[in-house]
Coordinates of C-alpha atoms in Angstrom, one line a residue:
M1 CA 113.1 162.1 132.2
Y2 CA 111.1 160.9 135.1
Q3 CA 111.9 159.9 138.6
K4 CA 108.8 159.2 140.8
A5 CA 108.6 159.9 144.5
R6 CA 105.9 159.8 147.1
L7 CA 105.0 163.0 149.0
G8 CA 105.2 162.2 152.7
K9 CA 102.5 159.7 153.8
T10 CA 100.1 160.7 151.0
D11 CA 99.0 158.7 148.0
L12 CA 100.5 161.5 145.8
Y13 CA 103.4 160.4 143.5
V14 CA 105.3 163.1 141.6
N15 CA 108.2 163.6 139.3
R16 CA 111.1 164.6 141.5
I17 CA 111.4 167.7 139.3
G18 CA 108.2 169.8 139.3
L19 CA 107.4 173.3 138.3
G20 CA 107.3 176.3 140.5
A21 CA 104.7 178.5 138.7
N22 CA 105.2 181.9 140.3
A23 CA 106.3 183.3 137.0
V24 CA 103.1 182.0 135.3
G25 CA 100.9 185.0 135.7
G26 CA 102.8 186.3 138.7
H27 CA 102.7 189.9 137.6
N28 CA 103.2 191.2 141.1
L29 CA 106.5 189.3 141.3
F30 CA 108.0 189.7 137.8
P31 CA 107.6 192.6 135.4
N32 CA 106.5 192.3 131.8
L33 CA 105.3 188.7 132.0
N34 CA 103.6 187.3 128.9
E35 CA 100.6 185.2 129.9
E36 CA 100.6 183.1 126.8
T37 CA 104.3 182.3 127.4
G38 CA 103.3 181.3 130.9
K39 CA 100.7 178.9 129.7
D40 CA 103.3 177.5 127.3
V41 CA 105.6 176.9 130.3
V42 CA 102.8 174.8 131.9
R43 CA 102.1 172.9 128.7
T44 CA 105.8 172.1 128.2
A45 CA 106.0 170.8 131.8
L46 CA 103.0 168.5 131.3
D47 CA 104.2 167.4 127.9
N48 CA 107.6 166.4 129.3
G49 CA 106.6 164.3 132.3
I50 CA 106.4 167.0 134.9
N51 CA 103.2 166.2 136.9
F52 CA 103.8 168.4 140.0
I53 CA 102.8 172.1 139.5
D54 CA 103.1 174.5 142.4
T55 CA 101.2 177.8 142.5
A56 CA 99.5 180.1 145.0
F57 CA 96.7 182.7 145.3
I58 CA 99.2 185.5 145.7
Y59 CA 101.0 184.8 142.4
G60 CA 99.2 187.5 140.3
P61 CA 97.3 187.6 142.6
E62 CA 95.0 184.9 141.3
R63 CA 96.3 185.0 137.7
S64 CA 98.7 182.0 138.1
E65 CA 95.8 179.7 139.3
L66 CA 93.6 181.0 136.5
L67 CA 96.1 180.3 133.8
I68 CA 97.0 176.9 135.1
G69 CA 93.2 176.1 135.3
E70 CA 92.9 177.1 131.6
V71 CA 95.7 174.7 130.6
L72 CA 94.4 171.9 132.7
K73 CA 91.0 172.2 131.0
E74 CA 92.6 172.4 127.6
K75 CA 94.8 169.3 128.2
G76 CA 92.1 167.2 129.7
N77 CA 94.4 165.2 131.9
R78 CA 93.6 166.5 135.3
Q79 CA 93.8 163.1 137.0
D80 CA 97.5 162.8 135.9
V81 CA 98.6 166.1 137.5
V82 CA 99.4 166.9 141.1
I83 CA 98.4 170.6 141.7
A84 CA 99.7 172.4 144.8
T85 CA 98.4 175.8 145.8
K86 CA 98.5 178.1 148.8
A87 CA 96.7 180.8 150.7
A88 CA 97.0 183.1 153.7
H89 CA 97.2 186.6 152.2
K90 CA 94.1 188.7 152.9
L91 CA 93.5 192.4 152.1
V92 CA 92.4 194.5 155.1
N93 CA 92.0 198.2 154.8
G94 CA 94.4 198.3 151.9
E95 CA 97.1 196.2 153.6
V96 CA 97.9 192.6 153.2
V97 CA 97.7 190.5 156.4
M98 CA 98.0 186.8 157.0
D99 CA 94.9 184.9 157.9
N100 CA 94.9 181.2 159.0
S101 CA 91.4 181.1 160.4
P102 CA 89.3 178.1 159.5
A103 CA 86.7 180.3 157.8
F104 CA 89.3 182.1 155.6
L105 CA 91.1 178.8 154.7
T106 CA 87.8 177.2 153.7
E107 CA 86.9 180.2 151.6
S108 CA 90.3 180.2 150.0
V109 CA 90.1 176.5 149.0
N110 CA 86.7 177.0 147.4
S111 CA 88.0 180.1 145.5
S112 CA 91.1 178.2 144.3
L113 CA 88.9 175.3 143.1
Q114 CA 87.0 177.7 140.9
R115 CA 90.1 179.4 139.5
L116 CA 91.8 176.1 138.8
Q117 CA 88.6 174.7 137.2
T118 CA 88.8 171.5 139.2
D119 CA 86.8 169.8 141.9
Y120 CA 89.8 168.9 144.1
I121 CA 93.2 170.3 144.9
D122 CA 95.9 167.7 145.4
L123 CA 98.0 169.7 148.0
F124 CA 96.9 172.8 149.8
Y125 CA 99.3 174.8 151.9
I126 CA 98.8 177.5 154.5
H127 CA 101.2 179.9 152.8
F128 CA 102.4 181.8 155.9
P129 CA 101.5 181.6 159.6
D130 CA 99.4 184.3 161.1
E131 CA 99.7 185.7 164.6
N132 CA 96.5 184.6 166.1
T133 CA 95.2 181.2 164.9
P134 CA 96.4 178.1 166.7
K135 CA 98.2 176.1 164.1
D136 CA 96.5 172.8 164.9
E137 CA 93.2 174.5 164.5
A138 CA 94.1 175.8 161.1
V139 CA 95.3 172.4 160.0
G140 CA 92.1 170.9 161.5
A141 CA 90.1 173.0 159.1
L142 CA 92.1 171.6 156.2
K143 CA 91.6 168.1 157.5
K144 CA 87.8 168.7 157.3
L145 CA 88.3 169.8 153.7
K146 CA 90.4 166.7 153.0
D147 CA 87.7 164.5 154.5
A148 CA 85.2 166.3 152.2
G149 CA 87.3 165.4 149.2
K150 CA 88.2 169.0 148.3
I151 CA 91.9 168.6 149.0
R152 CA 94.0 165.4 149.1
A153 CA 97.0 166.5 151.2
I154 CA 97.8 169.2 153.7
G155 CA 100.8 171.5 153.6
V156 CA 102.2 174.4 155.6
S157 CA 104.8 176.9 154.4
N158 CA 107.2 179.2 156.1
F159 CA 106.5 177.7 159.5
S160 CA 109.2 177.6 162.3
I161 CA 109.9 174.4 164.0
D162 CA 107.6 175.3 166.9
Q163 CA 104.8 176.3 164.5
L164 CA 105.3 173.0 162.6
Q165 CA 105.2 170.9 165.8
E166 CA 101.9 172.7 166.8
A167 CA 100.5 172.3 163.3
N168 CA 101.3 168.6 163.3
K169 CA 100.0 167.8 166.8
D170 CA 97.5 165.4 165.3
G171 CA 99.8 164.1 162.6
H172 CA 97.9 165.7 159.7
V173 CA 100.7 167.7 158.0
D174 CA 102.0 166.0 154.8
V175 CA 104.3 168.6 153.3
L176 CA 106.4 171.6 154.5
Q177 CA 107.6 174.2 152.0
S178 CA 110.3 176.7 153.2
E179 CA 113.3 178.5 152.0
Y180 CA 116.4 176.3 151.7
N181 CA 119.6 176.4 149.6
L182 CA 123.3 175.8 150.1
F183 CA 123.8 179.4 151.4
K184 CA 120.8 179.2 153.8
R185 CA 120.9 175.9 155.6
D186 CA 119.2 176.7 159.0
V187 CA 116.4 174.1 158.4
E188 CA 119.1 171.4 158.7
Q189 CA 119.3 172.0 162.4
E190 CA 115.8 171.0 163.6
I191 CA 113.3 171.1 160.7
L192 CA 114.7 168.5 158.4
P193 CA 115.3 166.0 161.2
Y194 CA 111.6 166.6 162.3
T195 CA 110.2 166.2 158.8
E196 CA 112.2 163.0 158.3
K197 CA 111.1 161.5 161.6
H198 CA 107.4 162.3 160.9
Q199 CA 107.3 161.4 157.2
I200 CA 106.7 164.9 156.1
S201 CA 108.1 165.9 152.7
F202 CA 110.2 169.0 152.6
V203 CA 109.9 171.1 149.4
P204 CA 112.5 173.9 149.3
Y205 CA 111.9 177.2 147.5
F206 CA 114.7 179.6 146.3
P207 CA 116.9 176.5 145.8
L208 CA 119.3 178.5 143.5
A209 CA 119.6 181.5 145.9
A210 CA 118.2 184.1 143.5
G211 CA 120.3 182.6 140.7
L212 CA 123.6 182.7 142.5
L213 CA 123.8 178.9 142.6
G214 CA 122.9 178.7 138.9
G215 CA 126.5 179.5 137.9
K216 CA 125.6 182.4 135.6
Y217 CA 127.3 185.3 137.4
N218 CA 130.9 186.5 137.8
K219 CA 132.7 189.2 139.8
E220 CA 131.8 191.8 137.2
S221 CA 128.0 191.1 137.4
K222 CA 125.9 194.1 138.5
F223 CA 122.4 194.0 139.9
E224 CA 119.7 196.6 139.9
D225 CA 116.8 194.4 141.3
I226 CA 116.2 192.9 144.7
R227 CA 119.6 191.2 144.6
A228 CA 121.2 194.6 144.9
K229 CA 120.2 194.5 148.6
N230 CA 120.8 190.8 149.2
P231 CA 123.8 190.2 151.5
L232 CA 124.8 187.2 149.3
F233 CA 125.5 189.6 146.5
Q234 CA 127.5 192.2 148.5
G235 CA 131.2 193.0 148.2
E236 CA 133.7 190.4 149.5
A237 CA 130.9 188.1 150.5
F238 CA 129.8 188.0 146.8
E239 CA 133.3 187.1 145.7
R240 CA 133.6 184.3 148.3
N241 CA 130.3 182.9 147.3
L242 CA 131.3 182.9 143.6
D243 CA 134.4 181.0 144.6
K244 CA 132.3 178.3 146.1
V245 CA 130.1 178.1 143.0
E246 CA 133.3 177.7 140.9
Q247 CA 134.2 174.7 143.0
V248 CA 130.8 173.2 142.2
R249 CA 131.5 174.0 138.5
E250 CA 134.5 171.6 138.6
I251 CA 132.1 168.8 139.5
A252 CA 129.6 169.9 136.9
N253 CA 132.2 170.1 134.1
A254 CA 133.3 166.6 134.8
K255 CA 129.8 165.4 134.3
N256 CA 129.0 167.6 131.3
A257 CA 126.3 169.2 133.4
E258 CA 125.4 172.8 134.5
V259 CA 126.1 174.1 138.0
A260 CA 122.4 174.4 138.6
H261 CA 121.8 170.7 137.7
V262 CA 124.5 169.6 140.2
V263 CA 123.1 171.8 143.0
L264 CA 119.5 170.6 142.5
A265 CA 120.7 167.0 142.3
W266 CA 122.5 167.5 145.7
Y267 CA 119.2 168.6 147.3
L268 CA 117.6 165.4 146.2
T269 CA 120.1 163.5 148.3
R270 CA 118.9 165.2 151.5
P271 CA 116.6 163.5 153.9
S272 CA 112.8 164.2 153.3
I273 CA 113.4 166.3 150.1
D274 CA 111.4 164.1 147.8
A275 CA 110.8 166.7 145.0
L276 CA 111.9 170.1 143.8
I277 CA 109.9 172.9 142.2
P278 CA 112.4 175.1 140.2
G279 CA 110.7 178.0 138.4
A280 CA 110.7 178.8 134.7
K281 CA 109.8 181.9 132.7
K282 CA 110.3 180.2 129.3
P283 CA 109.5 176.7 128.0
E284 CA 113.1 175.9 127.3
Q285 CA 113.9 176.5 131.0
V286 CA 111.4 173.7 131.9
T287 CA 113.2 171.1 129.9
N288 CA 116.6 172.3 131.1
N289 CA 115.5 171.8 134.7
L290 CA 114.7 168.2 133.9
K291 CA 118.4 167.5 133.1
T292 CA 118.9 167.5 136.8
L293 CA 117.6 164.0 136.8
D294 CA 120.5 162.9 134.6
V295 CA 123.1 163.9 137.3
Q296 CA 124.3 161.1 139.5
L297 CA 126.4 162.3 142.4
T298 CA 128.9 160.0 144.2
A299 CA 129.1 159.9 148.0
D300 CA 132.4 161.8 147.7
E301 CA 130.9 164.5 145.6
I302 CA 127.9 164.9 147.9
D303 CA 130.3 165.2 150.8
K304 CA 132.5 167.7 148.9
I305 CA 129.6 170.0 148.1
D306 CA 128.5 169.9 151.7
R307 CA 132.0 170.9 152.9
I308 CA 132.4 173.7 150.3
F309 CA 129.3 175.5 151.7
R310 CA 130.1 174.8 155.3
S311 CA 133.5 176.5 155.1

């Protein structure tokens, strides 16, 4: 299944369902990952029409980029794939700090090029803002790398509206990636109107809210991982959230679809959300994510889902 969309003002066209590759070599994020399975995830994506792969230096660290680079070299179809990666994390005296300085971003792009075994990166993000670097100066460094042909598009991630406006002072930002899902909708207030006005694509991460919007949990579900401290999964709030998910299930059942497919399809109706990057730990999850593109929501269904999560 393939639906093509343009990212912002760029010349990059991607399948509206991409692949978030933080579980490909992301050993610091997920325990007991099998790297060969991770490479199979990437292969499955490429073999099934997904041409938008999202990774980052910090996934591993470095391992995700390295594994994706191996698959790209093996497949030999680099020109058909849109690769996005990110950097900002820097180790200083044993602690990770954010660095958006032009020197660090330039070094990061060059290092990512080596790990990905390519001579250009399609979309390069500043992963997190730092406390010191003027945002337009950081983006200006990426513009120089774009002019040099090392990157094709400029992204920022986890930027507030003020930081985004500063970063985009010269109109060079093409894509913003930040957290957004039906339980966390604060970007709808200022950020989505800004990205729509300025032709900046918005790519949400955590679209299924740590799995809660996937429709797999019930009131007896117990959690011993990071979700155990997530307010969405606590007590009465968890029960209220499950009730909302069950209302989406009614729509999904009528379409012979999964809750996750309906939720992801709803995001694709939002202004400036041109593509999604759901993750996958197994190849079959990649092909399952693509079923989102089979879901067609009516205007009434779009409005109903909106109301469910505003109540």
